[in-house]
Amino acid sequence: MIELTVDAAGLARSRFAVSPLHEVVATLLPWGLRPAPDADPWVARARRVLRQARLPLLSELAVDWGGYVPDFLSPHPSGPSPTVEEELERVRYTPPERVLGELEALRDGRPRNGLAGSELPAGVQRAMARGGAHVARQATDEIRRYWELAFAPHWEAAKAALDAEVDRRAGVQARHEAARLFNSLHPGIQWADSTLRVANRFRIALPVPLVVVVPSLVAPRPGVAVDPTRDGDRPPVLVYPVRDKAIASAAPSAEMAQLLGPTRAGLLAALAQPASTAQLAARHFLSPATVSYHLGVLHRAGLVARARSGRSVLYRRTPEGSRLAGSR
């Protein structure tokens, strides 16, 4: 059990963040090998990409059975929605002593907290011998490569789901007190009597100034990142699984697929909620150009409408499109 003591002021200062590198690092934990049954296909493929891409440092730091992945790989979110380049820059310039301190924590463990030590793999030891700055640079280069291969094509759709989750939670907080918000995140998370309790195999109890809350499409259960080096005042990061991912698409009927063709029928069925070309491309594993062509056909037929939302153009079904999608 992890117990974080947070007073009322700290609870009010606690905030949400959407972090691309927290999703990347989540796949290095055991659930990257055994994703939840409802996980999106890109989550299930990430570890295979890691093995095939020959990323030695990340591969050796990934864990199969449990343990600790160094926190410098997923830096403390500096704002509500940092970009992957902003987070990679923070990894690259992590203070060398922090990098080495976290790797030493991995090697030595924290027996009082339930974290056993483990012998560092040979590649990690060689990188450490060249200094913490070298480890940070190598980690940055490998994470960028891993990101480009396994995450970048799907991030726009994933981020839309994570942003929608944060918006839902903001609605809970606006209508209720902060305690109700924390208690609504997951059955394994409870806040009462100024203490946030998270079901976990590690044993930690400490006062904290606030909590940064990060929703995840990868993690199947809650987790807490607590500074293992204890040389700073970083607040813990509470990661919890998004239960309503809002990414999966409904399957079109056989009649609609026969009428429109399977690709256009699948896109029309997916537009129960507005989506952009890039989001649809990521969900259906199509190129943006292919999706744009088929959406153009559906638009000219009066089955979808489009409207600008910020920098994106979102498509939605028209009443005629909804009637066709719902027919048999």
GROMACS .gro file of C-alpha atoms in nm:
model
  328
    1MET     CA    1   0.000   0.000   0.000
    2ILE     CA    2   0.122   0.349  -0.087
    3GLU     CA    3  -0.002   0.620   0.148
    4LEU     CA    4   0.046   0.985   0.058
    5THR     CA    5  -0.054   1.241   0.319
    6VAL     CA    6  -0.194   1.550   0.147
    7ASP     CA    7  -0.350   1.840   0.334
    8ALA     CA    8  -0.643   2.039   0.196
    9ALA     CA    9  -0.416   2.299   0.037
   10GLY     CA   10  -0.210   2.027  -0.132
   11LEU     CA   11  -0.523   1.858  -0.254
   12ALA     CA   12  -0.636   2.187  -0.410
   13ARG     CA   13  -0.294   2.230  -0.579
   14SER     CA   14  -0.296   1.879  -0.725
   15ARG     CA   15  -0.334   1.879  -1.102
   16PHE     CA   16  -0.378   1.659  -1.408
   17ALA     CA   17  -0.129   1.618  -1.690
   18VAL     CA   18  -0.117   1.424  -2.018
   19SER     CA   19   0.237   1.293  -2.067
   20PRO     CA   20   0.359   1.114  -2.381
   21LEU     CA   21   0.670   0.971  -2.213
   22HIS     CA   22   0.470   0.829  -1.924
   23GLU     CA   23   0.284   0.622  -2.183
   24VAL     CA   24   0.614   0.517  -2.343
   25VAL     CA   25   0.768   0.411  -2.012
   26ALA     CA   26   0.449   0.231  -1.908
   27THR     CA   27   0.516  -0.020  -2.186
   28LEU     CA   28   0.853  -0.100  -2.022
   29LEU     CA   29   0.668  -0.234  -1.717
   30PRO     CA   30   0.526  -0.589  -1.704
   31TRP     CA   31   0.191  -0.484  -1.849
   32GLY     CA   32   0.375  -0.392  -2.169
   33LEU     CA   33   0.422  -0.766  -2.218
   34ARG     CA   34   0.072  -0.854  -2.098
   35PRO     CA   35  -0.157  -0.567  -2.197
   36ALA     CA   36  -0.517  -0.555  -2.084
   37PRO     CA   37  -0.768  -0.737  -2.307
   38ASP     CA   38  -0.920  -0.405  -2.417
   39ALA     CA   39  -0.584  -0.240  -2.489
   40ASP     CA   40  -0.545  -0.078  -2.829
   41PRO     CA   41  -0.337  -0.270  -3.085
   42TRP     CA   42  -0.047  -0.025  -3.070
   43VAL     CA   43  -0.006  -0.098  -2.698
   44ALA     CA   44   0.015  -0.472  -2.760
   45ARG     CA   45   0.274  -0.421  -3.037
   46ALA     CA   46   0.502  -0.180  -2.851
   47ARG     CA   47   0.725  -0.440  -2.684
   48ARG     CA   48   0.767  -0.625  -3.014
   49VAL     CA   49   0.882  -0.299  -3.171
   50LEU     CA   50   1.125  -0.250  -2.881
   51ARG     CA   51   1.282  -0.591  -2.942
   52GLN     CA   52   1.305  -0.547  -3.318
   53ALA     CA   53   1.444  -0.192  -3.311
   54ARG     CA   54   1.766  -0.287  -3.127
   55LEU     CA   55   1.746  -0.031  -2.851
   56PRO     CA   56   1.989  -0.183  -2.600
   57LEU     CA   57   1.952   0.052  -2.302
   58LEU     CA   58   1.568   0.058  -2.306
   59SER     CA   59   1.554  -0.317  -2.367
   60GLU     CA   60   1.772  -0.384  -2.063
   61LEU     CA   61   1.578  -0.143  -1.841
   62ALA     CA   62   1.242  -0.296  -1.936
   63VAL     CA   63   1.108  -0.535  -1.671
   64ASP     CA   64   0.914  -0.855  -1.727
   65TRP     CA   65   0.805  -0.950  -1.376
   66GLY     CA   66   0.797  -0.634  -1.169
   67GLY     CA   67   1.041  -0.385  -1.030
   68TYR     CA   68   1.144  -0.029  -1.093
   69VAL     CA   69   1.202   0.162  -1.416
   70PRO     CA   70   1.413   0.476  -1.353
   71ASP     CA   71   1.201   0.789  -1.326
   72PHE     CA   72   1.431   1.008  -1.536
   73LEU     CA   73   1.297   0.826  -1.844
   74SER     CA   74   0.954   0.982  -1.782
   75PRO     CA   75   1.019   1.328  -1.635
   76HIS     CA   76   0.784   1.505  -1.402
   77PRO     CA   77   0.524   1.677  -1.629
   78SER     CA   78   0.611   2.047  -1.633
   79GLY     CA   79   0.265   2.152  -1.748
   80PRO     CA   80  -0.077   2.011  -1.832
   81SER     CA   81   0.021   1.878  -2.175
   82PRO     CA   82   0.395   1.873  -2.257
   83THR     CA   83   0.498   1.768  -2.606
   84VAL     CA   84   0.718   1.467  -2.664
   85GLU     CA   85   1.006   1.693  -2.771
   86GLU     CA   86   0.978   1.896  -2.451
   87GLU     CA   87   0.990   1.579  -2.244
   88LEU     CA   88   1.278   1.433  -2.446
   89GLU     CA   89   1.474   1.753  -2.388
   90ARG     CA   90   1.425   1.711  -2.014
   91VAL     CA   91   1.546   1.350  -2.031
   92ARG     CA   92   1.860   1.458  -2.221
   93TYR     CA   93   1.947   1.723  -1.962
   94THR     CA   94   1.864   1.528  -1.648
   95PRO     CA   95   2.134   1.607  -1.389
   96PRO     CA   96   2.395   1.328  -1.421
   97GLU     CA   97   2.391   1.262  -1.046
   98ARG     CA   98   2.016   1.200  -1.058
   99VAL     CA   99   2.054   0.952  -1.344
  100LEU     CA  100   2.321   0.757  -1.157
  101GLY     CA  101   2.130   0.783  -0.828
  102GLU     CA  102   1.819   0.626  -0.981
  103LEU     CA  103   2.019   0.347  -1.142
  104GLU     CA  104   2.188   0.281  -0.808
  105ALA     CA  105   1.841   0.263  -0.649
  106LEU     CA  106   1.751   0.003  -0.911
  107ARG     CA  107   2.067  -0.193  -0.827
  108ASP     CA  108   2.047  -0.167  -0.447
  109GLY     CA  109   1.669  -0.173  -0.406
  110ARG     CA  110   1.469  -0.025  -0.122
  111PRO     CA  111   1.397  -0.327   0.103
  112ARG     CA  112   1.190  -0.127   0.353
  113ASN     CA  113   0.961  -0.023   0.068
  114GLY     CA  114   0.931  -0.371  -0.082
  115LEU     CA  115   1.166  -0.301  -0.376
  116ALA     CA  116   1.429  -0.573  -0.414
  117GLY     CA  117   1.763  -0.489  -0.567
  118SER     CA  118   1.879  -0.648  -0.890
  119GLU     CA  119   2.207  -0.682  -1.073
  120LEU     CA  120   2.229  -0.424  -1.347
  121PRO     CA  121   2.255  -0.564  -1.700
  122ALA     CA  122   2.596  -0.540  -1.864
  123GLY     CA  123   2.488  -0.274  -2.113
  124VAL     CA  124   2.353  -0.051  -1.836
  125GLN     CA  125   2.679  -0.092  -1.640
  126ARG     CA  126   2.884   0.005  -1.946
  127ALA     CA  127   2.670   0.313  -2.003
  128MET     CA  128   2.701   0.411  -1.635
  129ALA     CA  129   3.079   0.381  -1.655
  130ARG     CA  130   3.072   0.661  -1.913
  131GLY     CA  131   2.879   0.886  -1.675
  132GLY     CA  132   2.525   0.997  -1.605
  133ALA     CA  133   2.526   1.251  -1.890
  134HIS     CA  134   2.609   0.977  -2.139
  135VAL     CA  135   2.328   0.757  -2.005
  136ALA     CA  136   2.082   1.046  -2.042
  137ARG     CA  137   2.189   1.114  -2.402
  138GLN     CA  138   2.168   0.747  -2.502
  139ALA     CA  139   1.830   0.711  -2.333
  140THR     CA  140   1.698   1.018  -2.517
  141ASP     CA  141   1.810   0.887  -2.856
  142GLU     CA  142   1.660   0.545  -2.794
  143ILE     CA  143   1.329   0.680  -2.659
  144ARG     CA  144   1.296   0.906  -2.963
  145ARG     CA  145   1.346   0.607  -3.194
  146TYR     CA  146   1.100   0.396  -2.994
  147TRP     CA  147   0.849   0.680  -3.002
  148GLU     CA  148   0.875   0.723  -3.379
  149LEU     CA  149   0.827   0.352  -3.446
  150ALA     CA  150   0.563   0.254  -3.188
  151PHE     CA  151   0.377   0.564  -3.070
  152ALA     CA  152   0.391   0.860  -3.307
  153PRO     CA  153   0.144   0.720  -3.566
  154HIS     CA  154  -0.118   0.671  -3.294
  155TRP     CA  155  -0.053   0.960  -3.058
  156GLU     CA  156  -0.309   1.205  -3.191
  157ALA     CA  157  -0.593   0.960  -3.132
  158ALA     CA  158  -0.448   0.851  -2.797
  159LYS     CA  159  -0.403   1.209  -2.681
  160ALA     CA  160  -0.762   1.290  -2.779
  161ALA     CA  161  -0.881   1.008  -2.554
  162LEU     CA  162  -0.656   1.122  -2.267
  163ASP     CA  163  -0.768   1.486  -2.307
  164ALA     CA  164  -1.130   1.372  -2.302
  165GLU     CA  165  -1.061   1.182  -1.979
  166VAL     CA  166  -0.912   1.494  -1.817
  167ASP     CA  167  -1.216   1.695  -1.928
  168ARG     CA  168  -1.448   1.437  -1.770
  169ARG     CA  169  -1.257   1.452  -1.443
  170ALA     CA  170  -1.264   1.830  -1.449
  171GLY     CA  171  -1.642   1.805  -1.463
  172VAL     CA  172  -1.642   1.583  -1.154
  173GLN     CA  173  -1.423   1.829  -0.966
  174ALA     CA  174  -1.639   2.123  -1.072
  175ARG     CA  175  -1.950   1.954  -0.931
  176HIS     CA  176  -1.800   1.789  -0.623
  177GLU     CA  177  -1.512   1.824  -0.379
  178ALA     CA  178  -1.160   1.707  -0.467
  179ALA     CA  179  -1.199   1.396  -0.250
  180ARG     CA  180  -1.483   1.275  -0.474
  181LEU     CA  181  -1.257   1.326  -0.774
  182PHE     CA  182  -0.980   1.101  -0.638
  183ASN     CA  183  -1.226   0.839  -0.521
  184SER     CA  184  -1.379   0.825  -0.871
  185LEU     CA  185  -1.054   0.746  -1.053
  186HIS     CA  186  -1.020   0.375  -0.977
  187PRO     CA  187  -1.131   0.127  -0.706
  188GLY     CA  188  -0.766   0.095  -0.603
  189ILE     CA  189  -0.740   0.468  -0.523
  190GLN     CA  190  -0.903   0.612  -0.211
  191TRP     CA  191  -0.873   0.946  -0.036
  192ALA     CA  192  -0.990   0.989   0.324
  193ASP     CA  193  -0.864   1.161   0.638
  194SER     CA  194  -0.604   1.363   0.446
  195THR     CA  195  -0.442   1.047   0.308
  196LEU     CA  196  -0.441   0.920  -0.048
  197ARG     CA  197  -0.414   0.539  -0.047
  198VAL     CA  198  -0.315   0.348  -0.359
  199ALA     CA  199  -0.326  -0.032  -0.365
  200ASN     CA  200   0.025  -0.144  -0.455
  201ARG     CA  201   0.279  -0.411  -0.370
  202PHE     CA  202   0.528  -0.145  -0.261
  203ARG     CA  203   0.513  -0.003   0.092
  204ILE     CA  204   0.553   0.374   0.108
  205ALA     CA  205   0.410   0.632   0.347
  206LEU     CA  206   0.515   0.996   0.326
  207PRO     CA  207   0.375   1.349   0.332
  208VAL     CA  208   0.364   1.524  -0.005
  209PRO     CA  209   0.290   1.885  -0.108
  210LEU     CA  210   0.060   1.784  -0.396
  211VAL     CA  211  -0.002   1.503  -0.644
  212VAL     CA  212   0.030   1.515  -1.023
  213VAL     CA  213  -0.236   1.288  -1.174
  214VAL     CA  214  -0.165   1.127  -1.513
  215PRO     CA  215  -0.427   0.917  -1.699
  216SER     CA  216  -0.294   0.627  -1.903
  217LEU     CA  217  -0.416   0.409  -2.190
  218VAL     CA  218  -0.135   0.158  -2.118
  219ALA     CA  219  -0.145   0.099  -1.742
  220PRO     CA  220  -0.408  -0.158  -1.633
  221ARG     CA  221  -0.395  -0.051  -1.268
  222PRO     CA  222  -0.281   0.249  -1.065
  223GLY     CA  223   0.083   0.322  -0.995
  224VAL     CA  224   0.277   0.595  -0.816
  225ALA     CA  225   0.616   0.736  -0.915
  226VAL     CA  226   0.794   0.850  -0.599
  227ASP     CA  227   1.143   0.999  -0.609
  228PRO     CA  228   1.369   0.706  -0.504
  229THR     CA  229   1.676   0.925  -0.454
  230ARG     CA  230   1.497   1.152  -0.204
  231ASP     CA  231   1.728   1.439  -0.302
  232GLY     CA  232   1.460   1.673  -0.431
  233ASP     CA  233   1.111   1.792  -0.356
  234ARG     CA  234   0.935   1.643  -0.656
  235PRO     CA  235   0.570   1.562  -0.587
  236PRO     CA  236   0.465   1.206  -0.671
  237VAL     CA  237   0.299   1.121  -1.000
  238LEU     CA  238  -0.017   0.911  -0.970
  239VAL     CA  239  -0.084   0.714  -1.290
  240TYR     CA  240  -0.425   0.551  -1.332
  241PRO     CA  241  -0.590   0.358  -1.617
  242VAL     CA  242  -0.851   0.523  -1.835
  243ARG     CA  243  -1.155   0.299  -1.824
  244ASP     CA  244  -1.355   0.467  -2.101
  245LYS     CA  245  -1.096   0.485  -2.377
  246ALA     CA  246  -1.343   0.609  -2.640
  247ILE     CA  247  -1.111   0.493  -2.918
  248ALA     CA  248  -1.257   0.162  -3.030
  249SER     CA  249  -1.481   0.183  -3.336
  250ALA     CA  250  -1.814   0.013  -3.381
  251ALA     CA  251  -1.821  -0.250  -3.652
  252PRO     CA  252  -2.029  -0.162  -3.958
  253SER     CA  253  -2.310  -0.391  -4.062
  254ALA     CA  254  -2.258  -0.628  -4.353
  255GLU     CA  255  -2.526  -0.441  -4.550
  256MET     CA  256  -2.356  -0.105  -4.501
  257ALA     CA  257  -2.018  -0.252  -4.598
  258GLN     CA  258  -2.174  -0.394  -4.914
  259LEU     CA  259  -2.335  -0.060  -4.998
  260LEU     CA  260  -2.043   0.175  -4.925
  261GLY     CA  261  -1.743  -0.055  -4.938
  262PRO     CA  262  -1.569  -0.182  -4.621
  263THR     CA  263  -1.335   0.116  -4.576
  264ARG     CA  264  -1.599   0.388  -4.607
  265ALA     CA  265  -1.844   0.183  -4.400
  266GLY     CA  266  -1.584   0.144  -4.124
  267LEU     CA  267  -1.511   0.517  -4.121
  268LEU     CA  268  -1.879   0.606  -4.107
  269ALA     CA  269  -1.934   0.361  -3.820
  270ALA     CA  270  -1.637   0.513  -3.633
  271LEU     CA  271  -1.784   0.863  -3.645
  272ALA     CA  272  -2.027   0.811  -3.360
  273GLN     CA  273  -1.801   1.076  -3.202
  274PRO     CA  274  -1.631   1.354  -3.401
  275ALA     CA  275  -1.278   1.274  -3.514
  276SER     CA  276  -1.003   1.415  -3.733
  277THR     CA  277  -0.845   1.256  -4.038
  278ALA     CA  278  -0.529   1.176  -3.839
  279GLN     CA  279  -0.726   1.014  -3.557
  280LEU     CA  280  -0.921   0.796  -3.798
  281ALA     CA  281  -0.603   0.702  -3.985
  282ALA     CA  282  -0.437   0.588  -3.660
  283ARG     CA  283  -0.740   0.388  -3.547
  284HIS     CA  284  -0.793   0.212  -3.881
  285PHE     CA  285  -0.425   0.173  -3.976
  286LEU     CA  286  -0.475   0.368  -4.298
  287SER     CA  287  -0.275   0.653  -4.447
  288PRO     CA  288  -0.416   1.004  -4.389
  289ALA     CA  289  -0.446   1.048  -4.766
  290THR     CA  290  -0.663   0.735  -4.794
  291VAL     CA  291  -0.888   0.847  -4.508
  292SER     CA  292  -0.915   1.197  -4.655
  293TYR     CA  293  -1.024   1.055  -4.992
  294HIS     CA  294  -1.297   0.836  -4.841
  295LEU     CA  295  -1.419   1.113  -4.609
  296GLY     CA  296  -1.448   1.336  -4.915
  297VAL     CA  297  -1.676   1.081  -5.080
  298LEU     CA  298  -1.889   1.054  -4.764
  299HIS     CA  299  -1.902   1.434  -4.736
  300ARG     CA  300  -2.019   1.481  -5.094
  301ALA     CA  301  -2.286   1.216  -5.034
  302GLY     CA  302  -2.414   1.414  -4.735
  303LEU     CA  303  -2.330   1.141  -4.484
  304VAL     CA  304  -2.067   1.335  -4.288
  305ALA     CA  305  -2.013   1.702  -4.206
  306ARG     CA  306  -1.692   1.877  -4.110
  307ALA     CA  307  -1.603   2.174  -3.891
  308ARG     CA  308  -1.280   2.327  -3.767
  309SER     CA  309  -1.186   2.278  -3.400
  310GLY     CA  310  -0.866   2.464  -3.313
  311ARG     CA  311  -0.597   2.340  -3.550
  312SER     CA  312  -0.791   2.031  -3.653
  313VAL     CA  313  -1.086   1.965  -3.883
  314LEU     CA  314  -1.330   1.727  -3.715
  315TYR     CA  315  -1.572   1.506  -3.909
  316ARG     CA  316  -1.905   1.389  -3.770
  317ARG     CA  317  -2.199   1.196  -3.904
  318THR     CA  318  -2.496   1.388  -4.038
  319PRO     CA  319  -2.847   1.269  -3.942
  320GLU     CA  320  -2.857   1.083  -4.275
  321GLY     CA  321  -2.522   0.921  -4.197
  322SER     CA  322  -2.639   0.819  -3.850
  323ARG     CA  323  -2.956   0.665  -3.990
  324LEU     CA  324  -2.755   0.466  -4.241
  325ALA     CA  325  -2.499   0.359  -3.979
  326GLY     CA  326  -2.778   0.241  -3.749
  327SER     CA  327  -2.972   0.053  -4.015
  328ARG     CA  328  -2.955  -0.317  -4.086
   0.00000   0.00000   0.00000
